[in-house]
Tab-separated table of C-alpha atoms and ligand atoms in Angstrom:
chain	number	residue	atom	x	y	z
S	1032	MET	CA	10.227	-65.080	-20.370
S	1033	THR	CA	11.874	-68.173	-21.773
S	1034	ASN	CA	15.655	-68.292	-22.112
S	1035	ASP	CA	15.144	-68.574	-25.871
S	1036	LEU	CA	13.241	-65.305	-25.989
S	1037	ALA	CA	15.806	-63.600	-23.733
S	1038	ASP	CA	18.616	-64.778	-26.036
S	1039	ALA	CA	16.702	-63.657	-29.106
S	1040	GLN	CA	16.154	-60.253	-27.495
S	1041	ARG	CA	19.857	-59.893	-26.702
S	1042	ALA	CA	20.617	-60.573	-30.361
S	1043	HIS	CA	17.919	-58.070	-31.363
S	1044	LEU	CA	19.474	-55.373	-29.154
S	1045	ALA	CA	22.965	-56.148	-30.462
S	1046	ARG	CA	21.667	-55.737	-34.008
S	1047	LEU	CA	20.075	-52.405	-33.068
S	1048	ASP	CA	23.324	-51.260	-31.456
S	1049	GLN	CA	25.246	-51.900	-34.649
S	1050	ALA	CA	22.638	-50.464	-36.962
S	1051	TYR	CA	22.218	-47.269	-34.917
S	1052	ALA	CA	25.998	-46.783	-34.797
S	1053	ALA	CA	26.218	-47.048	-38.587
S	1054	LEU	CA	23.239	-44.736	-39.197
S	1055	LEU	CA	24.328	-42.100	-36.697
S	1056	ALA	CA	27.766	-41.995	-38.333
S	1057	GLU	CA	26.189	-41.779	-41.788
S	1058	HIS	CA	23.893	-38.908	-40.739
S	1059	GLY	CA	26.577	-37.066	-38.800
S	1060	TYR	CA	25.297	-37.398	-35.219
S	1061	ASP	CA	27.167	-38.322	-32.045
S	1062	GLY	CA	23.990	-39.777	-30.636
S	1063	VAL	CA	20.219	-39.682	-30.521
S	1064	LEU	CA	17.808	-39.124	-27.661
S	1065	LEU	CA	14.492	-40.964	-27.965
S	1066	TYR	CA	11.473	-39.794	-25.955
S	1067	SER	CA	8.856	-42.377	-24.958
S	1068	GLY	CA	6.050	-39.784	-24.993
S	1069	ARG	CA	3.176	-39.026	-22.626
S	1070	ALA	CA	-0.595	-39.392	-22.560
S	1071	HIS	CA	-2.628	-36.426	-23.780
S	1072	ARG	CA	-5.009	-34.671	-21.419
S	1073	HIS	CA	-8.544	-33.935	-22.605
S	1074	PHE	CA	-9.161	-30.255	-23.181
S	1075	ALA	CA	-10.090	-28.362	-19.995
S	1076	ASP	CA	-10.197	-31.633	-18.080
S	1077	ASP	CA	-7.956	-33.594	-15.734
S	1078	GLN	CA	-8.471	-36.934	-17.507
S	1079	HIS	CA	-6.053	-38.475	-20.010
S	1080	ALA	CA	-6.448	-40.417	-23.242
S	1081	SER	CA	-4.882	-43.880	-23.516
S	1082	PHE	CA	-1.229	-43.926	-24.474
S	1083	ALA	CA	1.207	-45.902	-26.623
S	1084	THR	CA	4.980	-45.515	-26.367
S	1085	TYR	CA	6.784	-43.987	-29.366
S	1086	GLY	CA	7.788	-46.771	-31.765
S	1087	HIS	CA	11.513	-46.022	-31.995
S	1088	PHE	CA	11.786	-46.002	-28.197
S	1089	LEU	CA	9.808	-49.242	-28.048
S	1090	HIS	CA	12.160	-50.844	-30.557
S	1091	TRP	CA	14.707	-50.908	-27.719
S	1092	VAL	CA	12.645	-50.867	-24.528
S	1093	PRO	CA	9.689	-53.276	-24.583
S	1094	LEU	CA	7.361	-51.298	-22.316
S	1095	ALA	CA	4.323	-50.232	-24.326
S	1096	GLY	CA	2.855	-47.881	-21.690
S	1097	LEU	CA	6.007	-46.166	-20.415
S	1098	GLU	CA	5.611	-42.369	-20.268
S	1099	HIS	CA	8.035	-39.504	-19.631
S	1100	SER	CA	11.157	-41.617	-20.186
S	1101	TRP	CA	14.171	-40.983	-22.374
S	1102	LEU	CA	16.707	-43.230	-24.048
S	1103	LEU	CA	20.113	-41.938	-25.063
S	1104	ILE	CA	21.929	-43.925	-27.737
S	1105	ARG	CA	25.604	-43.260	-28.327
S	1106	PRO	CA	27.757	-45.588	-30.436
S	1107	GLY	CA	30.163	-47.650	-28.335
S	1108	GLN	CA	28.261	-47.041	-25.077
S	1109	ALA	CA	25.447	-48.927	-23.374
S	1110	PRO	CA	22.066	-47.338	-24.145
S	1111	CYS	CA	21.154	-45.098	-21.228
S	1112	LEU	CA	17.535	-45.333	-20.086
S	1113	HIS	CA	16.283	-42.361	-18.105
S	1114	PHE	CA	13.424	-44.186	-16.464
S	1115	HIS	CA	10.599	-42.091	-15.079
S	1116	ALA	CA	10.108	-43.084	-11.454
S	1117	PRO	CA	8.117	-40.290	-9.809
S	1118	ARG	CA	7.562	-40.055	-6.075
S	1119	ASP	CA	3.786	-40.205	-6.309
S	1120	PHE	CA	1.251	-41.634	-3.875
S	1121	TRP	CA	-1.662	-41.179	-6.326
S	1122	HIS	CA	-0.347	-43.743	-8.783
S	1123	LEU	CA	1.758	-46.855	-8.683
S	1124	ALA	CA	5.187	-45.794	-9.835
S	1125	PRO	CA	6.453	-47.654	-12.934
S	1126	GLN	CA	8.935	-50.416	-12.205
S	1127	LEU	CA	11.385	-52.116	-14.470
S	1128	PRO	CA	10.591	-55.811	-14.890
S	1129	GLU	CA	13.074	-58.423	-13.722
S	1130	GLU	CA	13.964	-59.402	-17.258
S	1131	ALA	CA	17.284	-60.085	-18.904
S	1132	TRP	CA	17.087	-57.170	-21.354
S	1133	VAL	CA	17.428	-54.650	-18.521
S	1134	GLU	CA	21.087	-55.700	-18.121
S	1135	ALA	CA	21.876	-54.295	-21.558
S	1136	PHE	CA	20.968	-50.761	-20.370
S	1137	GLU	CA	22.449	-48.229	-18.044
S	1138	VAL	CA	19.439	-47.092	-16.005
S	1139	VAL	CA	19.014	-43.683	-14.421
S	1140	TYR	CA	15.899	-43.335	-12.270
S	1141	GLN	CA	14.409	-39.925	-12.763
S	1142	GLU	CA	11.666	-38.317	-10.690
S	1143	ASP	CA	10.563	-35.457	-12.903
S	1144	GLY	CA	10.495	-36.921	-16.431
S	1145	GLU	CA	12.448	-33.941	-17.776
S	1146	ALA	CA	14.851	-34.502	-20.668
S	1147	PRO	CA	18.367	-35.385	-19.495
S	1148	ARG	CA	21.211	-32.976	-20.249
S	1149	LEU	CA	23.098	-34.072	-23.311
S	1150	PRO	CA	26.887	-34.444	-23.459
S	1151	ARG	CA	28.815	-32.164	-25.790
S	1152	GLY	CA	28.393	-33.056	-29.429
S	1153	HIS	CA	25.886	-33.156	-32.244
S	1154	PHE	CA	22.667	-34.897	-31.177
S	1155	ALA	CA	19.208	-35.510	-32.564
S	1156	VAL	CA	16.095	-35.840	-30.421
S	1157	LEU	CA	13.198	-37.941	-31.705
S	1158	GLY	CA	9.660	-38.157	-30.426
S	1159	GLU	CA	6.842	-35.866	-29.365
S	1160	VAL	CA	9.143	-33.101	-28.178
S	1161	SER	CA	8.521	-29.351	-28.511
S	1162	GLU	CA	10.806	-27.055	-30.463
S	1163	ALA	CA	11.551	-25.193	-27.227
S	1164	GLN	CA	12.631	-28.455	-25.546
S	1165	ALA	CA	14.817	-29.401	-28.500
S	1166	GLU	CA	16.370	-25.944	-28.426
S	1167	ARG	CA	17.139	-26.256	-24.715
S	1168	LEU	CA	18.750	-29.615	-25.439
S	1169	GLY	CA	20.701	-28.166	-28.345
S	1170	ALA	CA	19.560	-31.118	-30.482
S	1171	ALA	CA	18.062	-31.431	-33.974
S	1172	LEU	CA	14.333	-32.160	-33.606
S	1173	ASN	CA	12.989	-35.167	-35.508
S	1174	PRO	CA	15.322	-34.779	-38.515
S	1175	GLU	CA	13.523	-36.354	-41.436
S	1176	ALA	CA	16.407	-38.267	-43.025
S	1177	LEU	CA	17.405	-39.961	-39.755
S	1178	THR	CA	13.788	-40.737	-38.886
S	1179	LEU	CA	13.188	-42.367	-42.282
S	1180	ALA	CA	16.371	-44.411	-41.897
S	1181	LEU	CA	15.257	-45.608	-38.449
S	1182	ASP	CA	11.810	-46.397	-39.872
S	1183	GLU	CA	13.549	-48.542	-42.462
S	1184	LEU	CA	15.333	-50.408	-39.680
S	1185	ARG	CA	11.941	-51.522	-38.368
S	1186	VAL	CA	10.770	-52.965	-41.674
S	1187	ARG	CA	12.632	-56.309	-41.469
S	1188	LYS	CA	11.927	-58.054	-38.194
S	1189	SER	CA	14.460	-59.898	-36.061
S	1190	ALA	CA	13.741	-63.416	-34.769
S	1191	TYR	CA	12.867	-61.818	-31.413
S	1192	GLU	CA	10.308	-59.550	-33.040
S	1193	VAL	CA	8.730	-62.425	-34.936
S	1194	ALA	CA	8.446	-64.374	-31.656
S	1195	CYS	CA	6.668	-61.377	-30.084
S	1196	LEU	CA	4.283	-61.050	-33.040
S	1197	ARG	CA	3.512	-64.763	-32.759
S	1198	GLU	CA	2.707	-64.426	-29.061
S	1199	ALA	CA	0.481	-61.386	-29.745
S	1200	ASN	CA	-1.346	-63.519	-32.320
S	1201	ARG	CA	-1.808	-66.370	-29.840
S	1202	ARG	CA	-3.381	-64.023	-27.308
S	1203	ALA	CA	-5.613	-62.286	-29.863
S	1204	LEU	CA	-6.880	-65.600	-31.194
S	1205	ALA	CA	-8.107	-66.566	-27.717
S	1206	GLY	CA	-10.191	-63.379	-27.850
S	1207	HIS	CA	-11.527	-64.124	-31.319
S	1208	GLY	CA	-12.717	-67.597	-30.320
S	1209	ALA	CA	-14.523	-66.204	-27.286
S	1210	ALA	CA	-16.148	-63.374	-29.281
S	1211	ARG	CA	-17.447	-65.887	-31.835
S	1212	ASP	CA	-18.866	-68.086	-29.064
S	1213	ALA	CA	-20.587	-65.099	-27.440
S	1214	PHE	CA	-22.176	-64.221	-30.787
S	1215	LEU	CA	-23.359	-67.764	-31.473
S	1216	ALA	CA	-24.839	-67.852	-27.951
S	1217	GLY	CA	-27.031	-64.870	-28.904
S	1218	GLY	CA	-24.826	-62.084	-27.547
S	1219	ALA	CA	-24.784	-58.426	-28.539
S	1220	GLU	CA	-21.700	-56.623	-29.877
S	1221	LEU	CA	-20.840	-55.542	-26.349
S	1222	ASP	CA	-21.005	-59.151	-25.125
S	1223	CYS	CA	-18.614	-60.158	-27.915
S	1224	GLN	CA	-16.209	-57.364	-27.007
S	1225	LEU	CA	-16.294	-58.222	-23.297
S	1226	ALA	CA	-15.771	-61.910	-24.082
S	1227	TYR	CA	-12.816	-60.967	-26.306
S	1228	LEU	CA	-11.163	-58.888	-23.581
S	1229	LYS	CA	-11.720	-61.545	-20.939
S	1230	ALA	CA	-10.313	-64.408	-22.991
S	1231	ALA	CA	-7.421	-62.343	-24.346
S	1232	ARG	CA	-6.663	-61.043	-20.821
S	1233	ILE	CA	-6.341	-57.431	-21.886
S	1234	ARG	CA	-7.943	-54.115	-20.993
S	1235	GLU	CA	-9.304	-51.946	-23.789
S	1236	SER	CA	-6.741	-49.178	-23.376
S	1237	ALA	CA	-3.873	-51.646	-23.899
S	1238	LEU	CA	-5.171	-52.886	-27.264
S	1239	PRO	CA	-3.221	-51.673	-30.285
S	1240	TYR	CA	-6.506	-50.314	-31.706
S	1241	GLN	CA	-10.155	-50.309	-30.681
S	1242	SER	CA	-11.629	-53.671	-31.634
S	1243	ILE	CA	-14.154	-53.529	-34.456
S	1244	VAL	CA	-17.104	-55.723	-33.494
S	1245	GLY	CA	-19.870	-55.451	-36.070
S	1246	ILE	CA	-22.989	-57.588	-36.114
S	1247	ASN	CA	-25.066	-57.658	-39.332
S	1248	ALA	CA	-24.903	-54.406	-41.353
S	1249	HIS	CA	-22.308	-52.963	-38.950
S	1250	GLY	CA	-19.790	-55.394	-40.455
S	1251	GLY	CA	-19.901	-53.206	-43.559
S	1252	VAL	CA	-18.751	-50.091	-41.681
S	1253	LEU	CA	-15.008	-50.340	-42.118
S	1254	HIS	CA	-13.993	-48.752	-38.811
S	1255	TYR	CA	-17.247	-49.318	-36.923
S	1256	GLN	CA	-16.662	-47.818	-33.488
S	1257	HIS	CA	-19.624	-48.730	-31.249
S	1258	TYR	CA	-20.644	-51.786	-29.241
S	1259	ASP	CA	-24.420	-52.219	-29.247
S	1260	ALA	CA	-25.608	-53.499	-25.893
S	1261	GLU	CA	-28.736	-55.069	-27.452
S	1262	ALA	CA	-28.543	-58.198	-29.565
S	1263	PRO	CA	-30.405	-57.985	-32.896
S	1264	ARG	CA	-33.499	-60.136	-33.386
S	1265	GLN	CA	-31.886	-61.825	-36.396
S	1266	ALA	CA	-28.187	-62.646	-36.231
S	1267	HIS	CA	-26.861	-62.802	-39.787
S	1268	SER	CA	-23.148	-62.218	-39.326
S	1269	LEU	CA	-20.331	-61.043	-37.091
S	1270	LEU	CA	-17.108	-59.304	-38.103
S	1271	VAL	CA	-14.423	-58.933	-35.423
S	1272	ASP	CA	-11.191	-57.068	-36.124
S	1273	GLY	CA	-9.263	-57.418	-32.887
S	1274	GLY	CA	-5.625	-57.336	-31.878
S	1275	HIS	CA	-3.277	-57.631	-28.965
S	1276	ARG	CA	0.177	-56.488	-27.985
S	1277	TYR	CA	3.092	-58.470	-26.692
S	1278	ARG	CA	6.149	-56.446	-25.634
S	1279	GLY	CA	4.793	-53.710	-27.858
S	1280	TYR	CA	4.353	-55.895	-30.966
S	1281	CYS	CA	0.862	-55.868	-32.419
S	1282	ALA	CA	-1.482	-58.530	-33.673
S	1283	ASP	CA	-4.149	-57.366	-36.130
S	1284	ILE	CA	-6.571	-60.177	-36.943
S	1285	THR	CA	-10.040	-60.187	-38.492
S	1286	ARG	CA	-12.500	-63.034	-38.541
S	1287	SER	CA	-16.008	-63.097	-40.011
S	1288	TRP	CA	-18.663	-65.541	-38.881
S	1289	ALA	CA	-22.046	-66.643	-40.192
S	1290	GLY	CA	-24.879	-66.358	-37.670
S	1291	PRO	CA	-27.970	-68.573	-37.424
S	1292	ALA	CA	-29.883	-66.252	-39.794
S	1293	ALA	CA	-27.099	-66.062	-42.421
S	1294	SER	CA	-28.226	-66.418	-46.038
S	1295	ASP	CA	-26.845	-69.060	-48.377
S	1296	ASP	CA	-25.215	-66.287	-50.434
S	1297	TYR	CA	-23.339	-64.974	-47.396
S	1298	ARG	CA	-22.176	-68.452	-46.372
S	1299	ALA	CA	-20.964	-69.183	-49.889
S	1300	LEU	CA	-19.160	-65.848	-50.148
S	1301	LEU	CA	-17.555	-66.411	-46.743
S	1302	ALA	CA	-16.173	-69.755	-47.882
S	1303	GLY	CA	-15.031	-68.164	-51.159
S	1304	MET	CA	-13.278	-65.315	-49.346
S	1305	ASP	CA	-11.504	-67.799	-47.118
S	1306	ARG	CA	-10.210	-69.640	-50.191
S	1307	LEU	CA	-9.181	-66.366	-51.850
S	1308	GLN	CA	-7.368	-65.176	-48.730
S	1309	ARG	CA	-5.412	-68.435	-48.403
S	1310	GLN	CA	-4.577	-68.341	-52.103
S	1311	LEU	CA	-3.256	-64.771	-51.826
S	1312	VAL	CA	-1.137	-65.672	-48.800
S	1313	GLY	CA	0.216	-68.667	-50.717
S	1314	GLU	CA	1.646	-66.308	-53.348
S	1315	LEU	CA	3.659	-64.141	-50.939
S	1316	ALA	CA	7.435	-64.369	-51.183
S	1317	PRO	CA	10.422	-62.026	-51.424
S	1318	GLY	CA	10.339	-59.901	-54.575
S	1319	ILE	CA	6.554	-59.962	-54.968
S	1320	GLY	CA	5.120	-56.426	-55.299
S	1321	TYR	CA	2.265	-55.618	-52.942
S	1322	VAL	CA	0.629	-53.316	-55.491
S	1323	SER	CA	0.378	-56.305	-57.817
S	1324	MET	CA	-1.048	-58.367	-54.923
S	1325	GLN	CA	-3.678	-55.657	-54.437
S	1326	GLU	CA	-4.656	-56.167	-58.075
S	1327	ARG	CA	-4.629	-59.945	-57.594
S	1328	MET	CA	-7.082	-59.438	-54.731
S	1329	HIS	CA	-9.413	-57.406	-56.958
S	1330	ARG	CA	-9.248	-60.008	-59.722
S	1331	GLY	CA	-10.126	-62.672	-57.142
S	1332	LEU	CA	-13.011	-60.577	-55.832
S	1333	ALA	CA	-14.274	-60.122	-59.383
S	1334	GLU	CA	-14.312	-63.882	-59.918
S	1335	LEU	CA	-16.090	-64.386	-56.620
S	1336	LEU	CA	-18.778	-61.811	-57.402
S	1337	VAL	CA	-19.396	-63.384	-60.800
S	1338	ALA	CA	-19.334	-66.975	-59.495
S	1339	HIS	CA	-21.980	-66.102	-56.877
S	1340	GLY	CA	-24.202	-64.152	-59.249
S	1341	LEU	CA	-23.823	-60.688	-57.737
S	1342	VAL	CA	-22.181	-59.509	-60.946
S	1343	LYS	CA	-23.774	-60.573	-64.223
S	1344	ALA	CA	-20.846	-59.507	-66.449
S	1345	SER	CA	-17.412	-61.073	-66.880
S	1346	ALA	CA	-14.832	-61.023	-64.086
S	1347	GLU	CA	-12.622	-58.953	-66.402
S	1348	ALA	CA	-15.358	-56.317	-66.735
S	1349	ALA	CA	-16.006	-56.308	-62.978
S	1350	PHE	CA	-12.306	-55.610	-62.451
S	1351	GLU	CA	-11.827	-53.063	-65.239
S	1352	THR	CA	-14.926	-50.991	-64.477
S	1353	GLY	CA	-13.982	-50.626	-60.788
S	1354	ILE	CA	-16.969	-52.598	-59.474
S	1355	THR	CA	-14.715	-54.558	-57.130
S	1356	ARG	CA	-13.253	-51.345	-55.695
S	1357	ALA	CA	-16.734	-50.318	-54.551
S	1358	PHE	CA	-17.031	-53.641	-52.720
S	1359	CYS	CA	-13.554	-53.311	-51.170
S	1360	PRO	CA	-12.177	-49.773	-50.808
S	1361	HIS	CA	-9.286	-50.617	-48.477
S	1362	GLY	CA	-5.845	-52.049	-49.094
S	1363	LEU	CA	-4.939	-55.732	-49.052
S	1364	GLY	CA	-2.672	-55.153	-46.076
S	1365	HIS	CA	0.105	-53.213	-44.417
S	1366	LEU	CA	3.338	-53.646	-42.507
S	1367	LEU	CA	2.849	-54.762	-38.924
S	1368	GLY	CA	5.100	-54.325	-35.910
S	1369	LEU	CA	5.342	-51.883	-33.032
S	1370	GLN	CA	2.507	-49.960	-34.672
S	1371	VAL	CA	-0.460	-51.727	-36.124
S	1372	HIS	CA	0.084	-49.798	-39.355
S	1373	ASP	CA	3.828	-49.944	-39.076
S	1374	VAL	CA	6.260	-47.429	-40.511
S	1375	GLY	CA	8.046	-47.810	-43.840
S	1376	GLY	CA	5.271	-49.253	-46.003
S	1377	ARG	CA	5.218	-46.434	-48.537
S	1378	GLN	CA	8.935	-45.831	-49.028
S	1379	ASP	CA	11.797	-47.618	-50.709
S	1380	ALA	CA	14.902	-48.842	-48.881
S	1381	GLN	CA	16.493	-45.391	-49.298
S	1382	GLY	CA	13.480	-43.646	-47.750
S	1383	ARG	CA	12.161	-42.299	-51.060
S	1384	PRO	CA	8.352	-42.111	-51.152
S	1385	LEU	CA	6.400	-44.811	-52.985
S	1386	PRO	CA	2.850	-43.416	-53.044
S	1387	PRO	CA	-0.065	-45.746	-53.711
S	1388	PRO	CA	-1.456	-45.855	-57.246
S	1389	PRO	CA	-4.494	-43.587	-57.852
S	1390	ALA	CA	-6.814	-46.589	-58.180
S	1391	HIS	CA	-5.841	-47.834	-54.693
S	1392	PRO	CA	-5.312	-44.730	-52.541
S	1393	ALA	CA	-5.829	-46.612	-49.269
S	1394	LEU	CA	-3.040	-49.141	-49.887
S	1395	ARG	CA	-0.469	-48.747	-47.097
S	1396	LEU	CA	2.157	-51.134	-48.480
S	1397	THR	CA	3.484	-50.235	-51.916
S	1398	ARG	CA	6.957	-51.778	-51.906
S	1399	PRO	CA	8.087	-55.251	-52.924
S	1400	LEU	CA	8.129	-57.871	-50.191
S	1401	GLU	CA	11.404	-58.775	-48.494
S	1402	ALA	CA	12.376	-61.549	-46.110
S	1403	GLY	CA	11.706	-60.441	-42.526
S	1404	MET	CA	8.754	-58.184	-43.298
S	1405	ALA	CA	5.665	-58.765	-41.171
S	1406	ILE	CA	2.463	-57.879	-42.980
S	1407	THR	CA	-1.282	-58.325	-42.839
S	1408	VAL	CA	-3.293	-59.949	-45.607
S	1409	GLU	CA	-6.887	-58.815	-45.291
S	1410	PRO	CA	-9.084	-59.044	-48.368
S	1411	GLY	CA	-12.602	-57.781	-47.775
S	1412	LEU	CA	-16.002	-57.650	-49.428
S	1413	TYR	CA	-18.655	-55.258	-48.104
S	1414	VAL	CA	-22.032	-53.807	-48.956
S	1415	ILE	CA	-21.384	-50.070	-48.512
S	1416	PRO	CA	-24.404	-48.157	-49.855
S	1417	MET	CA	-22.428	-44.909	-50.308
S	1418	LEU	CA	-20.001	-46.648	-52.676
S	1419	LEU	CA	-22.548	-48.837	-54.469
S	1420	GLU	CA	-24.932	-46.003	-55.284
S	1421	PRO	CA	-22.701	-44.520	-58.036
S	1422	LEU	CA	-22.574	-47.990	-59.667
S	1423	ARG	CA	-26.355	-48.052	-59.758
S	1424	GLN	CA	-26.412	-44.620	-61.430
S	1425	GLY	CA	-23.643	-45.312	-63.938
S	1426	ALA	CA	-22.924	-47.483	-66.975
S	1427	THR	CA	-22.363	-50.452	-64.675
S	1428	ALA	CA	-25.987	-50.442	-63.392
S	1429	GLY	CA	-27.016	-53.410	-65.519
S	1430	MET	CA	-23.966	-55.460	-64.543
S	1431	LEU	CA	-25.109	-56.118	-60.987
S	1432	ASP	CA	-27.922	-58.217	-59.559
S	1433	TRP	CA	-29.196	-55.508	-57.250
S	1434	ALA	CA	-31.695	-57.705	-55.427
S	1435	ARG	CA	-28.907	-60.050	-54.348
S	1436	VAL	CA	-26.595	-57.185	-53.444
S	1437	GLU	CA	-29.298	-55.608	-51.307
S	1438	ALA	CA	-30.140	-58.908	-49.617
S	1439	LEU	CA	-26.498	-59.109	-48.581
S	1440	GLY	CA	-26.691	-55.662	-46.971
S	1441	ASP	CA	-28.072	-57.144	-43.733
S	1442	HIS	CA	-24.832	-59.118	-43.463
S	1443	GLY	CA	-22.571	-56.070	-43.725
S	1444	GLY	CA	-19.363	-57.553	-44.975
S	1445	ILE	CA	-16.594	-60.091	-44.791
S	1446	ARG	CA	-12.943	-59.541	-43.934
S	1447	ILE	CA	-10.396	-62.245	-43.212
S	1448	GLU	CA	-7.095	-60.911	-41.908
S	1449	ASP	CA	-3.979	-62.881	-41.022
S	1450	ASN	CA	-0.515	-61.790	-39.896
S	1451	VAL	CA	2.222	-63.147	-42.132
S	1452	VAL	CA	6.020	-63.017	-42.003
S	1453	ILE	CA	7.925	-63.163	-45.289
S	1454	THR	CA	10.698	-65.769	-45.167
S	1455	GLY	CA	13.670	-66.349	-47.485
S	1456	THR	CA	11.602	-68.464	-49.839
S	1457	GLY	CA	7.933	-67.878	-49.045
S	1458	ASN	CA	6.041	-66.976	-45.916
S	1459	ASP	CA	4.989	-68.034	-42.473
S	1460	ASN	CA	1.331	-67.422	-41.578
S	1461	LEU	CA	1.485	-66.747	-37.831
S	1462	THR	CA	-2.291	-66.618	-37.443
S	1463	ARG	CA	-3.313	-69.788	-39.282
S	1464	ASP	CA	-0.416	-71.764	-37.800
S	1465	LEU	CA	-1.694	-71.006	-34.319
S	1466	GLU	CA	-5.307	-71.700	-35.264
S	1467	ALA	CA	-4.280	-75.107	-36.582
S	1468	SER	CA	-2.276	-76.021	-33.452
S	1469	PRO	CA	-2.727	-73.461	-30.666
P	1486	LIG	N1	-7.389	-53.088	-37.695
P	1486	LIG	C1	-6.992	-52.134	-38.652
P	1486	LIG	C2	-6.564	-52.762	-39.888
P	1486	LIG	O1	-6.923	-53.883	-40.152
P	1486	LIG	O2	-5.797	-52.234	-40.637
P	1487	MN	MN1	-7.448	-55.292	-38.704
P	1488	MN	MN1	-4.902	-54.573	-40.734
């Protein structure tokens, strides 16, 4: 770790110290106990699923795979980390890294992973804790108001957090380049995934989400979950949605590539989507509403569909009739941080819910942008037969050039997703900056 990052992390922890003290006083607690969590065991089996540390724990302690550990925060005292260090010859016991942040904590090594006894007072316990455990502790379990307030604290990133997001982007981009090269060399989805992992130097279970690697029509399956081991005879397109984690902070990047058998329509739409995505990013600044950006995306998609002859009506009609929503049913983006879909996107600064509008139920970010927010910007355009079929049956049937739409089906879809931090006056595109000068 560079000295700069260590200094930035100290400042980040000092900011957390202050903010927690203020919030605990406001909510009437003497302290809060945060539980890192534990991996879940498969039913009737002795094998475990992969694990990610609880976000509020991770906000303090940058160890994304740390199980069975507890962090006690009390205003005016050093945070006390009850670090799970079992005597176990089956596994390698976790060890604290030799990093500067450790000095900010009081560390208690604990063999059994049980919750520590709490001092006298009024405490909350947050995390995947049972009611019985909370009762034994005498603490309020996951109180909603405090949890929402702590979520809000994660919405605006510190300089340290932005540095971590940038590093996660750098590592993910190495994977994306390698996946593209594997595809262009004739590889199957599995080859692309393996190339991604190798270049990004990460194992699958440590990714913030399972990479989506879709060749041809699979690019149109929004959360496509398989990796074909056979390459297709004709390689039209590749869509890779792949991330990384650095100190818990997630990258979430999508790139779409034309293959040797790509049609002219697909290539033109890919270039158009790239322009649209850059244009949308260019508009992001504090005060801009993300619901209005979602509509801007759909207006841009409408223009694109008309310009390339897939829609034979006006862009206004393509927008108003909902044609564009059949081509892109997901949101323009979401908050990004310790979770890939980070907390706080659908609430206001006081924790009051801000649900998405009925026309855009999948939108995960409904609040105006503020300096310090880290977000994704991921417009997409897909051929999804289940969503296009109603258009063919309805009043819009004559507005589409169905032959061209169907010809695009072999190409699946296009998504271009960058990670962007909102600054005081505009934004900083972490992903494109690194692509331009790695
Ligand atoms: N990778 C999930 C998403 O883009 O939201
Ligand atoms: Mn993504
Ligand atoms: Mn995303």
